[in-house]
């Protein structure tokens, strides 16, 4: 769920989320 939401926002955020 969160993955899709972040991915939609921006590719940069997606990377930060996975790292976090």
Backbone atoms as SQL, in Angstrom:
CREATE TABLE atoms (id INTEGER PRIMARY KEY, chain TEXT, resi INTEGER, resn TEXT, atom TEXT, x REAL, y REAL, z REAL);
INSERT INTO atoms VALUES
  (1, 'A', 1, 'UNK', 'N', 0.855, -1.203, 0.000),
  (2, 'A', 1, 'UNK', 'CA', 0.000, 0.000, 0.000),
  (3, 'A', 1, 'UNK', 'C', 0.886, 1.248, 0.000),
  (4, 'A', 2, 'UNK', 'N', 1.676, 1.389, 1.014),
  (5, 'A', 2, 'UNK', 'CA', 2.530, 2.584, 1.101),
  (6, 'A', 2, 'UNK', 'C', 3.462, 2.655, -0.104),
  (7, 'A', 3, 'UNK', 'N', 3.952, 1.495, -0.510),
  (8, 'A', 3, 'UNK', 'CA', 4.883, 1.487, -1.664),
  (9, 'A', 3, 'UNK', 'C', 4.235, 2.196, -2.847),
  (10, 'A', 4, 'UNK', 'N', 3.036, 1.798, -3.202),
  (11, 'A', 4, 'UNK', 'CA', 2.366, 2.410, -4.355),
  (12, 'A', 4, 'UNK', 'C', 2.168, 3.900, -4.127),
  (13, 'A', 5, 'UNK', 'N', 1.768, 4.265, -2.950),
  (14, 'A', 5, 'UNK', 'CA', 1.529, 5.687, -2.666),
  (15, 'A', 5, 'UNK', 'C', 2.828, 6.490, -2.849),
  (16, 'A', 6, 'UNK', 'N', 3.904, 6.014, -2.244),
  (17, 'A', 6, 'UNK', 'CA', 5.170, 6.747, -2.370),
  (18, 'A', 6, 'UNK', 'C', 5.645, 6.758, -3.820),
  (19, 'A', 7, 'UNK', 'N', 5.528, 5.616, -4.462),
  (20, 'A', 7, 'UNK', 'CA', 6.001, 5.527, -5.855),
  (21, 'A', 7, 'UNK', 'C', 5.272, 6.578, -6.688),
  (22, 'A', 8, 'UNK', 'N', 3.996, 6.752, -6.440),
  (23, 'A', 8, 'UNK', 'CA', 3.214, 7.728, -7.228),
  (24, 'A', 8, 'UNK', 'C', 3.755, 9.131, -6.947),
  (25, 'A', 9, 'UNK', 'N', 4.091, 9.400, -5.720),
  (26, 'A', 9, 'UNK', 'CA', 4.568, 10.752, -5.386),
  (27, 'A', 9, 'UNK', 'C', 5.829, 11.072, -6.195),
  (28, 'A', 10, 'UNK', 'N', 6.860, 10.279, -5.988),
  (29, 'A', 10, 'UNK', 'CA', 8.118, 10.547, -6.723),
  (30, 'A', 10, 'UNK', 'C', 9.078, 9.374, -6.572),
  (31, 'A', 11, 'UNK', 'N', 9.884, 9.123, -7.566),
  (32, 'A', 11, 'UNK', 'CA', 10.857, 8.024, -7.513),
  (33, 'A', 11, 'UNK', 'C', 11.866, 8.244, -6.383),
  (34, 'A', 12, 'UNK', 'N', 12.161, 9.500, -6.128),
  (35, 'A', 12, 'UNK', 'CA', 13.135, 9.820, -5.076),
  (36, 'A', 12, 'UNK', 'C', 12.582, 9.384, -3.702),
  (37, 'A', 13, 'UNK', 'N', 11.323, 9.651, -3.472),
  (38, 'A', 13, 'UNK', 'CA', 10.716, 9.285, -2.179),
  (39, 'A', 13, 'UNK', 'C', 10.696, 7.768, -2.035),
  (40, 'A', 14, 'UNK', 'N', 10.410, 7.083, -3.135),
  (41, 'A', 14, 'UNK', 'CA', 10.346, 5.614, -3.086),
  (42, 'A', 14, 'UNK', 'C', 11.664, 5.054, -2.544),
  (43, 'A', 15, 'UNK', 'N', 12.772, 5.563, -3.022),
  (44, 'A', 15, 'UNK', 'CA', 14.077, 5.056, -2.576),
  (45, 'A', 15, 'UNK', 'C', 14.247, 5.333, -1.078),
  (46, 'A', 16, 'UNK', 'N', 13.886, 6.531, -0.654),
  (47, 'A', 16, 'UNK', 'CA', 14.024, 6.894, 0.766),
  (48, 'A', 16, 'UNK', 'C', 13.175, 5.969, 1.632),
  (49, 'A', 17, 'UNK', 'N', 11.980, 5.659, 1.167),
  (50, 'A', 17, 'UNK', 'CA', 11.092, 4.794, 1.975),
  (51, 'A', 17, 'UNK', 'C', 11.721, 3.420, 2.161),
  (52, 'A', 18, 'UNK', 'N', 12.235, 2.845, 1.096),
  (53, 'A', 18, 'UNK', 'CA', 12.826, 1.498, 1.186),
  (54, 'A', 18, 'UNK', 'C', 14.040, 1.543, 2.127),
  (55, 'A', 19, 'UNK', 'N', 14.839, 2.563, 1.988),
  (56, 'A', 19, 'UNK', 'CA', 16.040, 2.672, 2.834),
  (57, 'A', 19, 'UNK', 'C', 15.625, 2.823, 4.295),
  (58, 'A', 20, 'UNK', 'N', 14.619, 3.627, 4.539),
  (59, 'A', 20, 'UNK', 'CA', 14.172, 3.857, 5.911),
  (60, 'A', 20, 'UNK', 'C', 13.702, 2.537, 6.494);
